[in-house]
């Protein structure tokens, strides 16, 4: 059974940094693309970033480009999101998700999320 | 960038059919995925590639996609279907787009 567990969220001041982690189990992690998706309080879903199975391919939403960095460690079945220069509008629950399919993938499995609050 | 438009809310009586739309320019040429999110929970895929259902999702859930509108149809609606629903596509630049979400209320 696929299991994704996010960690690393918390309260951070504007301009600060945070590193999120996602521990994966129940599937061959190195075979799949992975994404981070966020949801601001009371708002809809916003895709943040994805990373290819080997880690070479990375894409970012314009809202985080240049500030966030996605990475993975296939030896430890782990996904990461390094977030720098955080702003109030980055406040959200951050989900990691397993992508499935070939072209135009969908998000088959999601973690429960970790809350990031950016406030002074 | 590509925009997906969903109605903020849809209401339906139990046992009736709910239709949730997702509008986008020539969306019929894209693959659409649908997610259900219940309060306090993570989203869950209910339809992928326009009309495929994951195992465990009832046959009451179906999807269609043509022209400028994709539709998620829920037949014989139950109280447990009350949730937020989101459509999702990939745009031409290789990024993911979500619709704004539709709150389904079962009367």
mmCIF file of C-alpha atoms in Angstrom:
data_model
loop_
_atom_site.group_PDB
_atom_site.id
_atom_site.type_symbol
_atom_site.label_atom_id
_atom_site.label_comp_id
_atom_site.label_asym_id
_atom_site.label_seq_id
_atom_site.Cartn_x
_atom_site.Cartn_y
_atom_site.Cartn_z
ATOM 1 C CA UNK A 1 0.000 0.000 0.000
ATOM 2 C CA UNK A 2 1.337 3.406 -0.983
ATOM 3 C CA UNK A 3 2.209 5.617 1.955
ATOM 4 C CA UNK A 4 3.424 9.214 1.764
ATOM 5 C CA UNK A 5 4.279 11.158 4.898
ATOM 6 C CA UNK A 6 5.246 14.810 4.794
ATOM 7 C CA UNK A 7 7.208 16.568 7.530
ATOM 8 C CA UNK A 8 9.118 19.766 8.133
ATOM 9 C CA UNK A 9 6.299 22.285 8.184
ATOM 10 C CA UNK A 10 5.964 24.968 10.808
ATOM 11 C CA UNK A 11 5.945 28.678 11.542
ATOM 12 C CA UNK A 12 8.566 30.781 9.778
ATOM 13 C CA UNK A 13 9.070 34.508 9.419
ATOM 14 C CA UNK A 14 8.790 36.265 6.054
ATOM 15 C CA UNK A 15 12.075 35.944 4.209
ATOM 16 C CA UNK A 16 12.933 32.765 6.068
ATOM 17 C CA UNK A 17 13.594 29.246 4.841
ATOM 18 C CA UNK A 18 12.158 25.813 5.419
ATOM 19 C CA UNK A 19 12.846 22.327 4.098
ATOM 20 C CA UNK A 20 9.983 19.898 3.632
ATOM 21 C CA UNK A 21 10.452 16.148 3.395
ATOM 22 C CA UNK A 22 8.224 13.372 2.136
ATOM 23 C CA UNK A 23 8.910 9.760 3.085
ATOM 24 C CA UNK A 24 7.550 7.266 0.578
ATOM 25 C CA UNK A 25 6.812 3.568 0.971
ATOM 26 C CA UNK A 26 4.755 0.809 -0.612
ATOM 27 C CA UNK A 27 5.967 1.340 -4.178
ATOM 28 C CA UNK A 28 9.178 1.568 -6.194
ATOM 29 C CA UNK A 29 9.926 5.218 -5.513
ATOM 30 C CA UNK A 30 12.647 5.508 -8.147
ATOM 31 C CA UNK A 31 10.179 4.558 -10.898
ATOM 32 C CA UNK A 32 7.826 7.491 -10.446
ATOM 33 C CA UNK A 33 7.630 11.215 -10.924
ATOM 34 C CA UNK A 34 6.686 13.108 -7.767
ATOM 35 C CA UNK A 35 5.078 16.494 -7.126
ATOM 36 C CA UNK A 36 4.480 19.019 -4.404
ATOM 37 C CA UNK A 37 1.022 20.586 -4.360
ATOM 38 C CA UNK A 38 -0.176 23.173 -1.874
ATOM 39 C CA UNK A 39 -3.468 24.480 -0.569
ATOM 40 C CA UNK A 40 -3.789 27.822 1.172
ATOM 41 C CA UNK A 41 -6.307 27.928 4.041
ATOM 42 C CA UNK A 42 -9.830 27.790 2.625
ATOM 43 C CA UNK A 43 -8.543 27.893 -0.951
ATOM 44 C CA UNK A 44 -8.104 25.506 -3.852
ATOM 45 C CA UNK A 45 -5.230 23.324 -4.960
ATOM 46 C CA UNK A 46 -2.091 24.844 -6.473
ATOM 47 C CA UNK A 47 0.607 22.707 -8.058
ATOM 48 C CA UNK A 48 4.094 23.781 -6.915
ATOM 49 C CA UNK A 49 6.709 21.575 -8.544
ATOM 50 C CA UNK A 50 7.467 18.171 -10.001
ATOM 51 C CA UNK A 51 10.590 16.088 -10.344
ATOM 52 C CA UNK A 52 11.283 13.235 -12.723
ATOM 53 C CA UNK A 53 12.076 9.710 -11.614
ATOM 54 C CA UNK A 54 15.842 10.170 -11.856
ATOM 55 C CA UNK A 55 15.782 13.703 -10.492
ATOM 56 C CA UNK A 56 17.078 15.312 -13.677
ATOM 57 C CA UNK A 57 13.781 16.799 -14.823
ATOM 58 C CA UNK A 58 12.303 19.558 -12.651
ATOM 59 C CA UNK A 59 9.512 22.037 -13.247
ATOM 60 C CA UNK A 60 8.167 24.831 -11.054
ATOM 61 C CA UNK A 61 5.105 27.031 -10.883
ATOM 62 C CA UNK A 62 5.892 30.650 -11.700
ATOM 63 C CA UNK A 63 4.875 31.638 -8.162
ATOM 64 C CA UNK A 64 7.800 29.721 -6.623
ATOM 65 C CA UNK A 65 10.385 29.705 -9.402
ATOM 66 C CA UNK A 66 13.757 30.896 -8.150
ATOM 67 C CA UNK A 67 12.764 30.487 -4.499
ATOM 68 C CA UNK A 68 11.890 26.787 -4.158
ATOM 69 C CA UNK A 69 14.010 23.782 -5.097
ATOM 70 C CA UNK A 70 12.695 20.250 -5.450
ATOM 71 C CA UNK A 71 14.968 17.245 -5.025
ATOM 72 C CA UNK A 72 14.830 13.559 -4.238
ATOM 73 C CA UNK A 73 16.964 10.807 -2.765
ATOM 74 C CA UNK A 74 16.013 7.521 -4.395
ATOM 75 C CA UNK A 75 18.288 5.593 -2.036
ATOM 76 C CA UNK A 76 16.173 6.812 0.885
ATOM 77 C CA UNK A 77 12.766 6.921 -0.865
ATOM 78 C CA UNK A 78 12.499 10.585 -0.007
ATOM 79 C CA UNK A 79 11.294 13.754 -1.684
ATOM 80 C CA UNK A 80 12.273 17.243 -0.584
ATOM 81 C CA UNK A 81 11.242 20.846 -1.091
ATOM 82 C CA UNK A 82 13.694 23.555 -0.118
ATOM 83 C CA UNK A 83 11.801 26.833 0.329
ATOM 84 C CA UNK A 84 13.663 30.130 0.550
ATOM 85 C CA UNK A 85 12.620 33.774 0.795
ATOM 86 C CA UNK A 86 9.229 32.709 2.058
ATOM 87 C CA UNK A 87 6.280 35.086 1.780
ATOM 88 C CA UNK A 88 2.937 35.299 3.527
ATOM 89 C CA UNK A 89 1.188 33.937 0.444
ATOM 90 C CA UNK A 90 3.253 30.733 0.704
ATOM 91 C CA UNK A 91 1.198 29.845 3.777
ATOM 92 C CA UNK A 92 -0.506 26.563 2.953
ATOM 93 C CA UNK A 93 -0.743 22.854 3.549
ATOM 94 C CA UNK A 94 1.896 21.236 1.359
ATOM 95 C CA UNK A 95 1.132 17.785 -0.055
ATOM 96 C CA UNK A 96 3.502 15.417 -1.767
ATOM 97 C CA UNK A 97 1.925 13.283 -4.442
ATOM 98 C CA UNK A 98 2.894 10.311 -6.560
ATOM 99 C CA UNK A 99 2.338 10.811 -10.269
ATOM 100 C CA UNK A 100 1.095 8.030 -12.498
ATOM 101 C CA UNK A 101 0.503 7.609 -16.210
ATOM 102 C CA UNK A 102 2.716 8.306 -19.171
ATOM 103 C CA UNK A 103 1.880 11.597 -20.826
ATOM 104 C CA UNK A 104 -0.231 14.115 -18.878
ATOM 105 C CA UNK A 105 0.115 12.298 -15.571
ATOM 106 C CA UNK A 106 -2.325 12.346 -12.687
ATOM 107 C CA UNK A 107 -1.806 12.310 -8.933
ATOM 108 C CA UNK A 108 -2.620 8.807 -7.804
ATOM 109 C CA UNK A 109 -1.568 9.028 -4.157
ATOM 110 C CA UNK A 110 -1.265 11.943 -1.751
ATOM 111 C CA UNK A 111 0.189 12.391 1.695
ATOM 112 C CA UNK A 112 -1.781 14.015 4.490
ATOM 113 C CA UNK A 113 0.158 17.239 4.128
ATOM 114 C CA UNK A 114 2.285 19.476 6.325
ATOM 115 C CA UNK A 115 1.289 23.019 7.252
ATOM 116 C CA UNK A 116 3.624 25.904 6.508
ATOM 117 C CA UNK A 117 2.761 29.239 8.101
ATOM 118 C CA UNK A 118 4.686 32.332 7.089
ATOM 119 C CA UNK A 119 4.084 35.114 9.568
ATOM 120 C CA UNK A 120 5.937 37.575 11.745
ATOM 121 C CA UNK B 1 -1.411 30.437 -19.059
ATOM 122 C CA UNK B 2 -4.252 27.958 -19.413
ATOM 123 C CA UNK B 3 -7.298 28.571 -17.209
ATOM 124 C CA UNK B 4 -9.837 26.028 -15.939
ATOM 125 C CA UNK B 5 -13.204 27.342 -14.810
ATOM 126 C CA UNK B 6 -15.449 25.440 -12.387
ATOM 127 C CA UNK B 7 -18.711 26.559 -10.773
ATOM 128 C CA UNK B 8 -18.093 27.367 -7.098
ATOM 129 C CA UNK B 9 -20.976 25.215 -5.959
ATOM 130 C CA UNK B 10 -23.414 22.547 -7.104
ATOM 131 C CA UNK B 11 -26.324 21.250 -5.071
ATOM 132 C CA UNK B 12 -28.194 18.015 -5.622
ATOM 133 C CA UNK B 13 -30.766 15.906 -3.801
ATOM 134 C CA UNK B 14 -29.851 12.389 -2.697
ATOM 135 C CA UNK B 15 -30.429 9.822 -5.406
ATOM 136 C CA UNK B 16 -30.223 12.396 -8.194
ATOM 137 C CA UNK B 17 -27.434 13.067 -10.661
ATOM 138 C CA UNK B 18 -24.785 15.732 -10.093
ATOM 139 C CA UNK B 19 -22.828 17.230 -12.976
ATOM 140 C CA UNK B 20 -19.745 19.290 -12.255
ATOM 141 C CA UNK B 21 -18.247 21.131 -15.192
ATOM 142 C CA UNK B 22 -14.714 22.226 -15.950
ATOM 143 C CA UNK B 23 -14.352 24.761 -18.728
ATOM 144 C CA UNK B 24 -11.233 25.504 -20.731
ATOM 145 C CA UNK B 25 -10.223 26.530 -24.207
ATOM 146 C CA UNK B 26 -10.455 23.388 -26.357
ATOM 147 C CA UNK B 27 -10.222 21.247 -23.225
ATOM 148 C CA UNK B 28 -11.529 18.367 -25.303
ATOM 149 C CA UNK B 29 -8.036 18.034 -26.754
ATOM 150 C CA UNK B 30 -6.549 17.524 -23.293
ATOM 151 C CA UNK B 31 -6.615 14.741 -20.725
ATOM 152 C CA UNK B 32 -8.634 15.723 -17.657
ATOM 153 C CA UNK B 33 -8.310 14.281 -14.170
ATOM 154 C CA UNK B 34 -10.756 14.781 -11.306
ATOM 155 C CA UNK B 35 -10.128 14.788 -7.553
ATOM 156 C CA UNK B 36 -12.446 14.616 -4.578
ATOM 157 C CA UNK B 37 -11.468 16.303 -1.315
ATOM 158 C CA UNK B 38 -13.498 15.839 1.848
ATOM 159 C CA UNK B 39 -13.061 18.251 4.768
ATOM 160 C CA UNK B 40 -9.789 17.773 6.588
ATOM 161 C CA UNK B 41 -8.563 15.150 4.144
ATOM 162 C CA UNK B 42 -6.115 14.999 1.272
ATOM 163 C CA UNK B 43 -7.529 14.925 -2.263
ATOM 164 C CA UNK B 44 -8.234 11.599 -3.921
ATOM 165 C CA UNK B 45 -8.385 10.899 -7.633
ATOM 166 C CA UNK B 46 -11.841 9.772 -8.744
ATOM 167 C CA UNK B 47 -11.451 9.985 -12.539
ATOM 168 C CA UNK B 48 -8.278 10.031 -14.621
ATOM 169 C CA UNK B 49 -7.692 10.382 -18.345
ATOM 170 C CA UNK B 50 -11.187 11.796 -18.853
ATOM 171 C CA UNK B 51 -13.170 8.688 -17.925
ATOM 172 C CA UNK B 52 -11.052 6.051 -16.192
ATOM 173 C CA UNK B 53 -11.920 5.104 -12.646
ATOM 174 C CA UNK B 54 -9.372 3.956 -10.056
ATOM 175 C CA UNK B 55 -10.143 0.744 -8.273
ATOM 176 C CA UNK B 56 -12.374 1.415 -5.313
ATOM 177 C CA UNK B 57 -14.180 4.346 -6.892
ATOM 178 C CA UNK B 58 -17.868 3.526 -7.448
ATOM 179 C CA UNK B 59 -19.216 3.172 -10.978
ATOM 180 C CA UNK B 60 -21.520 6.046 -10.107
ATOM 181 C CA UNK B 61 -18.594 8.338 -10.927
ATOM 182 C CA UNK B 62 -17.948 8.993 -14.619
ATOM 183 C CA UNK B 63 -16.351 11.637 -16.782
ATOM 184 C CA UNK B 64 -16.661 13.104 -20.244
ATOM 185 C CA UNK B 65 -14.680 15.661 -22.183
ATOM 186 C CA UNK B 66 -15.522 17.430 -25.418
ATOM 187 C CA UNK B 67 -15.166 20.860 -26.947
ATOM 188 C CA UNK B 68 -14.628 23.456 -24.255
ATOM 189 C CA UNK B 69 -16.123 21.510 -21.341
ATOM 190 C CA UNK B 70 -15.208 18.462 -19.294
ATOM 191 C CA UNK B 71 -17.833 17.046 -16.968
ATOM 192 C CA UNK B 72 -17.719 14.888 -13.866
ATOM 193 C CA UNK B 73 -21.020 13.060 -13.423
ATOM 194 C CA UNK B 74 -22.041 11.472 -10.145
ATOM 195 C CA UNK B 75 -25.132 9.278 -10.429
ATOM 196 C CA UNK B 76 -27.391 8.314 -7.540
ATOM 197 C CA UNK B 77 -25.711 10.843 -5.300
ATOM 198 C CA UNK B 78 -25.181 9.876 -1.678
ATOM 199 C CA UNK B 79 -24.534 12.001 1.397
ATOM 200 C CA UNK B 80 -20.968 10.696 1.444
ATOM 201 C CA UNK B 81 -20.291 12.316 -1.935
ATOM 202 C CA UNK B 82 -20.437 15.761 -0.379
ATOM 203 C CA UNK B 83 -16.980 17.220 -0.966
ATOM 204 C CA UNK B 84 -14.927 19.639 -3.016
ATOM 205 C CA UNK B 85 -14.100 18.484 -6.535
ATOM 206 C CA UNK B 86 -11.181 19.692 -8.652
ATOM 207 C CA UNK B 87 -10.346 19.154 -12.302
ATOM 208 C CA UNK B 88 -6.722 19.080 -13.485
ATOM 209 C CA UNK B 89 -4.875 19.216 -16.791
ATOM 210 C CA UNK B 90 -1.357 19.832 -18.088
ATOM 211 C CA UNK B 91 -0.887 22.970 -20.120
ATOM 212 C CA UNK B 92 1.229 23.233 -23.246
ATOM 213 C CA UNK B 93 4.275 24.495 -21.332
ATOM 214 C CA UNK B 94 4.417 21.355 -19.223
ATOM 215 C CA UNK B 95 2.956 22.599 -15.966
ATOM 216 C CA UNK B 96 -0.048 21.423 -14.000
ATOM 217 C CA UNK B 97 -3.260 23.435 -13.849
ATOM 218 C CA UNK B 98 -6.073 22.889 -11.352
ATOM 219 C CA UNK B 99 -9.556 24.276 -11.613
ATOM 220 C CA UNK B 100 -10.760 26.475 -8.789
ATOM 221 C CA UNK B 101 -12.842 23.684 -7.285
ATOM 222 C CA UNK B 102 -16.555 23.003 -6.887
ATOM 223 C CA UNK B 103 -18.258 22.384 -3.578
ATOM 224 C CA UNK B 104 -20.867 19.658 -3.953
ATOM 225 C CA UNK B 105 -23.698 19.917 -1.449
ATOM 226 C CA UNK B 106 -26.108 17.044 -0.973
ATOM 227 C CA UNK B 107 -29.428 18.526 0.070
#
